[in-house]
Short mmCIF file of C-alpha atoms in Angstrom, two decimals:
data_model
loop_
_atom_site.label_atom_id
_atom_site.label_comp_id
_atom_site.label_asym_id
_atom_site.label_seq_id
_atom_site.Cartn_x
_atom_site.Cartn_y
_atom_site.Cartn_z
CA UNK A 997 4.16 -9.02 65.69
CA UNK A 998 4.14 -12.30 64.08
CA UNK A 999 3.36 -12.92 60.66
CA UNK A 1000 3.08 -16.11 58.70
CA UNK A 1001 3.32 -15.83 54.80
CA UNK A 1002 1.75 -18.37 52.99
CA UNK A 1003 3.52 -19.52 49.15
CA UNK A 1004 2.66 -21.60 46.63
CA UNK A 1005 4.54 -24.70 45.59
CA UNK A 1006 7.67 -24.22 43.40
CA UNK A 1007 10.69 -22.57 43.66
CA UNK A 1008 12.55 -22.75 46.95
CA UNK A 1009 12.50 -19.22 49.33
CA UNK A 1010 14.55 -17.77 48.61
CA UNK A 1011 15.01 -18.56 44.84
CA UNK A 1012 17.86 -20.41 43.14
CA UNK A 1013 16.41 -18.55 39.39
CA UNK A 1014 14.44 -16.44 38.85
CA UNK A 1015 11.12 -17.01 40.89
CA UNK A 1016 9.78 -13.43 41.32
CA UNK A 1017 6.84 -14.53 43.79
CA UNK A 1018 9.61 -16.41 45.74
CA UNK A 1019 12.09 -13.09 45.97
CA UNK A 1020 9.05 -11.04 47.10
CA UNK A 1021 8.27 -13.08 49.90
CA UNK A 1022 11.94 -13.32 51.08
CA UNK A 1023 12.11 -9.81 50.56
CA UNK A 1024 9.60 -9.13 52.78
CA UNK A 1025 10.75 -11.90 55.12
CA UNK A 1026 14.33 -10.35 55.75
CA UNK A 1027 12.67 -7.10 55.94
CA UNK A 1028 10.37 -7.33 58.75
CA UNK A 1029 12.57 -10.08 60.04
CA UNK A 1030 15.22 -7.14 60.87
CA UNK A 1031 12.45 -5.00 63.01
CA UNK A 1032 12.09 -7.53 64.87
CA UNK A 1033 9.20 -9.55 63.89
CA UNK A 1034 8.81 -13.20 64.06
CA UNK A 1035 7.89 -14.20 60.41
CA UNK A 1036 7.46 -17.68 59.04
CA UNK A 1037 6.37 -18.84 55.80
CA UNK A 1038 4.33 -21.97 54.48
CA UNK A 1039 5.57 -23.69 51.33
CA UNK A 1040 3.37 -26.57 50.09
CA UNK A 1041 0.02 -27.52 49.48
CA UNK A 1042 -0.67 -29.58 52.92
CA UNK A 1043 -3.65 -28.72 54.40
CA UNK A 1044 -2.60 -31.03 57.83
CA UNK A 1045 0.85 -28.94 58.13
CA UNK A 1046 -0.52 -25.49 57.59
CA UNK A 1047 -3.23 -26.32 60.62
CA UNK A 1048 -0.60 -27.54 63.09
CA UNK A 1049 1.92 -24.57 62.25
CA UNK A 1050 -0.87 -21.55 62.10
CA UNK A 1051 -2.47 -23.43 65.68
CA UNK A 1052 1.02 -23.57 67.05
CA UNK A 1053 2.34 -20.03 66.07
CA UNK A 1054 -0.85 -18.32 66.26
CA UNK A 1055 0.10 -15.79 64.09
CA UNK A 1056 -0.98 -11.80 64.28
CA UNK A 1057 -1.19 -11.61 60.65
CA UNK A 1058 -1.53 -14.39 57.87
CA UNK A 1059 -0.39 -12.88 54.33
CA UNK A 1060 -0.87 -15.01 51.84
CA UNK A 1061 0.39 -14.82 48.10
CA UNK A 1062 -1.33 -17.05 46.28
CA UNK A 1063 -5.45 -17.20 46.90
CA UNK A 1064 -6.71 -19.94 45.09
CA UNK A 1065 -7.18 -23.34 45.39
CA UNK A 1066 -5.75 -24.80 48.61
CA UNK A 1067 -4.29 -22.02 49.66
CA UNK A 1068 -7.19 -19.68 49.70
CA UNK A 1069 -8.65 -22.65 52.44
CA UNK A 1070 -5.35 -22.02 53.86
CA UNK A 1071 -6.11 -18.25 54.50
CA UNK A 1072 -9.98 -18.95 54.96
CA UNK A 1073 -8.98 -21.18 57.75
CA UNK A 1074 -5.67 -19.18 59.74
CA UNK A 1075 -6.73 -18.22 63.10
CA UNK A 1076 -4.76 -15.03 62.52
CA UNK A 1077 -6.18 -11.31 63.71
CA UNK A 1078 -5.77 -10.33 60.18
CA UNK A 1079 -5.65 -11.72 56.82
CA UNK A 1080 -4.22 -10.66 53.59
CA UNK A 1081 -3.95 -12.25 50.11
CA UNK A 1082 -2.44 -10.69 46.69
CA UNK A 1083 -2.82 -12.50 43.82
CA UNK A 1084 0.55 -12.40 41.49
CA UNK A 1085 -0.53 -14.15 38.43
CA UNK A 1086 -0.31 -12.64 35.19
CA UNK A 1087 -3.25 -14.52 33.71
CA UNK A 1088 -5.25 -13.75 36.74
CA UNK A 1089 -5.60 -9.84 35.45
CA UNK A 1090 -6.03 -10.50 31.70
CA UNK A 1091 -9.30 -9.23 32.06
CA UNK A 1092 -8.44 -5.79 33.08
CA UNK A 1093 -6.18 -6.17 29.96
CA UNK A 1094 -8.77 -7.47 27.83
CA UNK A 1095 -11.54 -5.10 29.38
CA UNK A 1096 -13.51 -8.59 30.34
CA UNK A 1097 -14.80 -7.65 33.35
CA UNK A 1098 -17.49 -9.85 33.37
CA UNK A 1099 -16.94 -12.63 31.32
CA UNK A 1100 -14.83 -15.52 32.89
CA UNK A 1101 -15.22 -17.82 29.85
CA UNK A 1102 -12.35 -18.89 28.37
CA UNK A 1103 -9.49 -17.40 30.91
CA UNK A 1104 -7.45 -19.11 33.92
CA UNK A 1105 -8.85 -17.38 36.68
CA UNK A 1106 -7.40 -17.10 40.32
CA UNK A 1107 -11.33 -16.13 41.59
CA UNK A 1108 -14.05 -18.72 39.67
CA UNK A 1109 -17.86 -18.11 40.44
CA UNK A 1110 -17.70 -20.49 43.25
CA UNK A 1111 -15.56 -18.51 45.19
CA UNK A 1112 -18.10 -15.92 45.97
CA UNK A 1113 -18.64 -13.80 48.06
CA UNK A 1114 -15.46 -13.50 49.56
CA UNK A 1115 -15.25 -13.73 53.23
CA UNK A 1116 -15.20 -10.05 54.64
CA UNK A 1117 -12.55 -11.14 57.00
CA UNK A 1118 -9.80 -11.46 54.14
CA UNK A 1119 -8.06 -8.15 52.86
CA UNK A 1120 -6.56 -7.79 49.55
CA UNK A 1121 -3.03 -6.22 49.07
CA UNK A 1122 -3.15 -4.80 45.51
CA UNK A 1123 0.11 -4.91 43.49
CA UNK A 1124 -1.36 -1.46 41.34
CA UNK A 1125 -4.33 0.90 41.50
CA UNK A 1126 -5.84 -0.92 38.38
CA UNK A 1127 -5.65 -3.92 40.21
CA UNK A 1128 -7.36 -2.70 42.82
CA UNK A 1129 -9.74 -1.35 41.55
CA UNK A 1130 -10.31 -4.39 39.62
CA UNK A 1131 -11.16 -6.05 42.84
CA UNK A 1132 -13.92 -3.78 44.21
CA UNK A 1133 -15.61 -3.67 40.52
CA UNK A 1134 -15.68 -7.33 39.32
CA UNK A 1135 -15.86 -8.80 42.83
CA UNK A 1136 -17.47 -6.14 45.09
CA UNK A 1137 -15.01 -5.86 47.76
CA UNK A 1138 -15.33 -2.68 49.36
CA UNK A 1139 -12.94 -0.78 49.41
CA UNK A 1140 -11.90 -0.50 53.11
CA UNK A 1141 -10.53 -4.10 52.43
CA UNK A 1142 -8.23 -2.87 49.90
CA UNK A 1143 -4.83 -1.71 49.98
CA UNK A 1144 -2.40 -0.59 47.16
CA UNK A 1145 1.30 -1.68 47.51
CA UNK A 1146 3.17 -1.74 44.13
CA UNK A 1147 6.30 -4.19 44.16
CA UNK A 1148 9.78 -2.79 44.90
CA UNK A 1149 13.43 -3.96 44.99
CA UNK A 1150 16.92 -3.20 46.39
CA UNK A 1151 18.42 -1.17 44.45
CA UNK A 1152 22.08 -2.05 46.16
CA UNK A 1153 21.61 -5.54 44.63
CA UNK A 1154 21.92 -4.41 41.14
CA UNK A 1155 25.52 -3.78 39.80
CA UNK A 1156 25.10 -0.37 37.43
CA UNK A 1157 27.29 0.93 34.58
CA UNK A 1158 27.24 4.13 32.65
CA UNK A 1159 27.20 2.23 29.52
CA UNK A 1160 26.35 -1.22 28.02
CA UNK A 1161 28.76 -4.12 27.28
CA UNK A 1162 26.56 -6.14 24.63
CA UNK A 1163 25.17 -4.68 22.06
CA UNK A 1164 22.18 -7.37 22.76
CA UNK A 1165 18.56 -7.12 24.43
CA UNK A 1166 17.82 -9.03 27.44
CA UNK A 1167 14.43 -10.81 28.34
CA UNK A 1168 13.86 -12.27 31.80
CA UNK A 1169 11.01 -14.87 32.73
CA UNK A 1170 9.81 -18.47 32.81
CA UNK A 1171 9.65 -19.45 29.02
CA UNK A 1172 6.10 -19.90 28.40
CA UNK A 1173 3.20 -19.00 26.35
CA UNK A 1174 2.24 -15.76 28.11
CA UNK A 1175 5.24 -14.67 28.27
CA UNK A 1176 5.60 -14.88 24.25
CA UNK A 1177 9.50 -15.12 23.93
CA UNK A 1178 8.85 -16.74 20.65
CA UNK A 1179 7.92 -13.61 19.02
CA UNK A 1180 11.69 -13.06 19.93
CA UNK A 1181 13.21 -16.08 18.82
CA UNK A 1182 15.06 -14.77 15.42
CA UNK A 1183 15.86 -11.23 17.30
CA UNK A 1184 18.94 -10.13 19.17
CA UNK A 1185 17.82 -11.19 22.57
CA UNK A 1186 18.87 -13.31 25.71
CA UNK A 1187 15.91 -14.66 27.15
CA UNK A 1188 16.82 -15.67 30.56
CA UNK A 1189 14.98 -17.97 32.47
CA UNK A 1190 17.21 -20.09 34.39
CA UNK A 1191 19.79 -17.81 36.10
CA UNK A 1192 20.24 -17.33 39.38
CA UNK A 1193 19.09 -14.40 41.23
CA UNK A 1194 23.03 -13.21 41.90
CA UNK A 1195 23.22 -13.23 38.29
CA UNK A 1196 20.59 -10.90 37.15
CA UNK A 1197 21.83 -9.10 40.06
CA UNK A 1198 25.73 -9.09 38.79
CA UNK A 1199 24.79 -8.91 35.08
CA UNK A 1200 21.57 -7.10 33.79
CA UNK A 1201 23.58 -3.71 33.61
CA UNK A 1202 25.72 -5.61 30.70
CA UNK A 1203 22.86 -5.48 28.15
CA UNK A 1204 21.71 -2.71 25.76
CA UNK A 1205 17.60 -2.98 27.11
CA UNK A 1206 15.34 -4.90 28.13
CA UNK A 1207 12.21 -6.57 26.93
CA UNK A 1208 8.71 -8.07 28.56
CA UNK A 1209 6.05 -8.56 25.92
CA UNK A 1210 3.95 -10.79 27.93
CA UNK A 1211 0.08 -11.05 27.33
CA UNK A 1212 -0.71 -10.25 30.52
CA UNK A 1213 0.95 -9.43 34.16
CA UNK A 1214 -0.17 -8.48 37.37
CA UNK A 1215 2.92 -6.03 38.53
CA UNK A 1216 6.19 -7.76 37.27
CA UNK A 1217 9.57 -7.72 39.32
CA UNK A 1218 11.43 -7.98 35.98
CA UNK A 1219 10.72 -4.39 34.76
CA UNK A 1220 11.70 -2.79 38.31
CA UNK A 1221 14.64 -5.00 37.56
CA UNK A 1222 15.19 -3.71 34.10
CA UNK A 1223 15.19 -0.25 35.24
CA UNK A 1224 17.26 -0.44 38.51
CA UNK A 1225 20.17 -2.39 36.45
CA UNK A 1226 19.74 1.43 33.92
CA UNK A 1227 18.28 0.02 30.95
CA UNK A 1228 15.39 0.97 28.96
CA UNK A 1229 12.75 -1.38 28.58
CA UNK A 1230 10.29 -2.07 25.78
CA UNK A 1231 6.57 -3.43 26.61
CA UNK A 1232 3.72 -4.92 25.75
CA UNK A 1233 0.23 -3.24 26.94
CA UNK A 1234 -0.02 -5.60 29.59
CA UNK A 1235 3.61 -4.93 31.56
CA UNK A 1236 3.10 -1.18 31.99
CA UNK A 1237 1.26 -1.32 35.81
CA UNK A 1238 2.89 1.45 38.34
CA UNK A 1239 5.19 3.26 35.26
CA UNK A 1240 5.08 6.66 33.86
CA UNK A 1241 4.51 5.82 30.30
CA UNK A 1242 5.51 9.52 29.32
CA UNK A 1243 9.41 8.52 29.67
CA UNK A 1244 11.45 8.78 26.68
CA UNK A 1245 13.16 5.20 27.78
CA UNK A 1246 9.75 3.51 28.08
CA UNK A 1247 8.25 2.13 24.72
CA UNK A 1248 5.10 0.48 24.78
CA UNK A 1249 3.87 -2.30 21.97
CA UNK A 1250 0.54 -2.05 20.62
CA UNK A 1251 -1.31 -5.01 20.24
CA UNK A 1252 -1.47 -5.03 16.87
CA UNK A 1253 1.95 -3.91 15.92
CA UNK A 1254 3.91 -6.49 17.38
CA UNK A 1255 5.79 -7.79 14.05
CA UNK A 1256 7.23 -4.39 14.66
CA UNK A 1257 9.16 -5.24 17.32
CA UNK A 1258 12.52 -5.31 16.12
CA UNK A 1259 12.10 -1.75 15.19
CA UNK A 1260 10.96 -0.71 18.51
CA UNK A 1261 13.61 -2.64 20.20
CA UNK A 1262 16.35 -0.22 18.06
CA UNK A 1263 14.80 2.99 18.78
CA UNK A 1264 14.47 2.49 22.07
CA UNK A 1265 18.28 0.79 22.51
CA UNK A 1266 19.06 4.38 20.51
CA UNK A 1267 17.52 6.70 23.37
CA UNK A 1268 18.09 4.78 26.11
CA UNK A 1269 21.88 4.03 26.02
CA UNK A 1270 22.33 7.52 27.22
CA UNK A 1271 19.99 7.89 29.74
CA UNK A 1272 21.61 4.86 31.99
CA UNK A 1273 22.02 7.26 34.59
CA UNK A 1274 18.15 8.89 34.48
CA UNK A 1275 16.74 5.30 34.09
CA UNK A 1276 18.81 4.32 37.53
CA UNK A 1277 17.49 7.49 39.41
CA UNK A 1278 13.87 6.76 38.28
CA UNK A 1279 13.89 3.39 39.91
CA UNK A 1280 15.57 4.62 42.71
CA UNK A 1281 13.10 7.55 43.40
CA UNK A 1282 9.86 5.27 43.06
CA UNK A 1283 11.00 1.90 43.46
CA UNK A 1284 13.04 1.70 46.39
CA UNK A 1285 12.41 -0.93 48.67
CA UNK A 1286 14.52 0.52 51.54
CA UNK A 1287 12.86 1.69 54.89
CA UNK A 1288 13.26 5.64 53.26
CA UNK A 1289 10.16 4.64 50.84
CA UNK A 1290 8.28 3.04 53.83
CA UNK A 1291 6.76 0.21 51.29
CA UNK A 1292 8.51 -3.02 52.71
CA UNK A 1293 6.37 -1.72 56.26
CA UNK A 1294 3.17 -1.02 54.39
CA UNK A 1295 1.88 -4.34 55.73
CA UNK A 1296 2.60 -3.53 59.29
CA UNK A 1297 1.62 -0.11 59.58
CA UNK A 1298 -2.01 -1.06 57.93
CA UNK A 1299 -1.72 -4.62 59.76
CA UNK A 1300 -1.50 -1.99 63.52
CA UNK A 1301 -4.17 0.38 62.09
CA UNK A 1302 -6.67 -2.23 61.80
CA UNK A 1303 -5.72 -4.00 64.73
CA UNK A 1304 -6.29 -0.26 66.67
CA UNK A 1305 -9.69 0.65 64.70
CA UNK A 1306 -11.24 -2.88 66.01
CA UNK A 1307 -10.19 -2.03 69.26
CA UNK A 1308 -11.10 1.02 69.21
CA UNK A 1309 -14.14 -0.12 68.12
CA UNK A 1310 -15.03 -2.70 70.48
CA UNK A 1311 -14.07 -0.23 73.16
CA UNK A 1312 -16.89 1.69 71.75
CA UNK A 1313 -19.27 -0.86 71.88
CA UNK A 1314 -19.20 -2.54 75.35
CA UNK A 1315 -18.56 1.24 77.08
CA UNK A 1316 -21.08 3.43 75.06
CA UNK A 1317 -21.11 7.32 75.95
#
């Protein structure tokens, strides 16, 4: 099969930092890459280049991350059998957050008004069920067009240890507004943002726990991360997509009790030191993205069903019983 992936502009694939979009995609690209499949990906904003590479590979599939702006023309365009988008952007879901649903005033949406309908050729990969169900609510895509695939990671990439060597709190992410690292500036935290991916990889296991506070998220790569490298993490509302919130190394922020977060930050540093070994086997079991959990070859197998049910259905059609 081949697919074509289509990225936004900004950090190279794969990423020198941090870029979580960026390490999904090349996750994905090495992955199917290895069955076999001829996969390509589009970086860039070029409307003339993405029409001369789609006409010239003629791809089976056209995935693209990013559907807005540009790109969403991109995908609207691809002469591809099938076409996917999922939409990674934190500020994109604040409404589910913010239980919006039908007010756009006032937030940086990846859909606007204008957008509408969408064509009923594009299918939506959903990075959580909330997510997806955001979709068919607030935008009235049937379901049949959705299709739930939480993020995952390697777990082999992450070095582990049974215990921590700082007695500091760690805090991955591009420094910005949504991702409110200044509520952390006079606490005992790293806030990385320009390391390289080899370096999470090599060092997350060193800290004490990790924190994400941000004001909204779609599915973020930096929790899995958190949790695969055996720390605890503590959370704002927003961050807690695809986890079982019932864990005794999962604290969650409210809202409104966010000067708190020193002390949350210590109790959870206090439980979670010991359970390095629990934490690791919970990201193993349900965020695996090895061929065992099948997730990295959700695309294909729902990219061949599809393919099949059309046939099948135009089979149907021109030979009627």
């Amino acid at each position: 099969m081949k697919i074509l992936f289509i990225a936004p502009d900004g950090p190279t694939i794969p990423p020198k930092g941090h870029g979580a979009i960026e390490s999904i995609i090349d996750d994905y690209r090495l992955g199917l890459s290895k069955l076999g499949h001829e996969v390509l990906v589009h970086q860039g904003s070029c409307f003339d280049t993405f029409k001369l590479l789609d006409h010239s590979f003629n791809p089976d599939v056209c995935y693209s991350h990013c559907y807005y702006g540009v790109y969403r023309q991109f995908l609207h365009y691809s002469k591809a059998k099938l076409k996917f988008a999922t939409n990674h952007f934190g500020d994109f879901y604040e409404h589910i957050q913010l239980k919006k649903l039908r007010d756009l005033s006032g937030y940086n949406n990846a859909f606007n008004i204008e957008d509408l309908p969408i064509p009923e050729d594009i299918n939506f990969i959903c990075l959580s069920q909330e997510i997806l169900d955001y979709h068919h609510d607030f935008y009235e895509i049937n379901y049949s067009r959705l299709f739930l695939i939480p993020n995952r990671i390697y777990p082999n990439n992450f070095n582990y240890l049974s215990t921590n060597k700082f007695s500091k709190s760690v805090c991955l992410g591009e420094i910005s507004d949504r991702k409110r690292q200044f509520l952390l500036k006079d606490l005992n935290v790293d806030c990385i943002s320009n390391k390289s991916k080899r370096w999470v990889h090599n060092n997350l296991c060193n800290y004490s726990n990790g924190i994400l506070i941000s004001s909204s998220e779609a599915a973020s790569l930096s929790v899995l991360e958190y949790l695969m490298a055996g720390l605890g993490i503590v959370l704002s509302n927003a961050c807690t997509y695809n986890l079982d919130l019932n864990l005794n190394f999962i604290d969650v922020i409210p809202e409104d009790d966010l000067k708190s977060i020193q002390l949350y930050i210590k109790e959870n540093i206090n439980k979670s030191n010991t359970l390095r070994k629990e934490i690791r086997d919970y990201a193993e079991t349900f965020f695996d993205f090895n061929l065992k959990c099948s997730v990295k070859y959700s695309l294909l197998i729902i990219s061949v069903n599809i393919l099949l049910f059309n046939f099948h259905r135009k089979s149907i059609h021109r030979h009627p019983e």
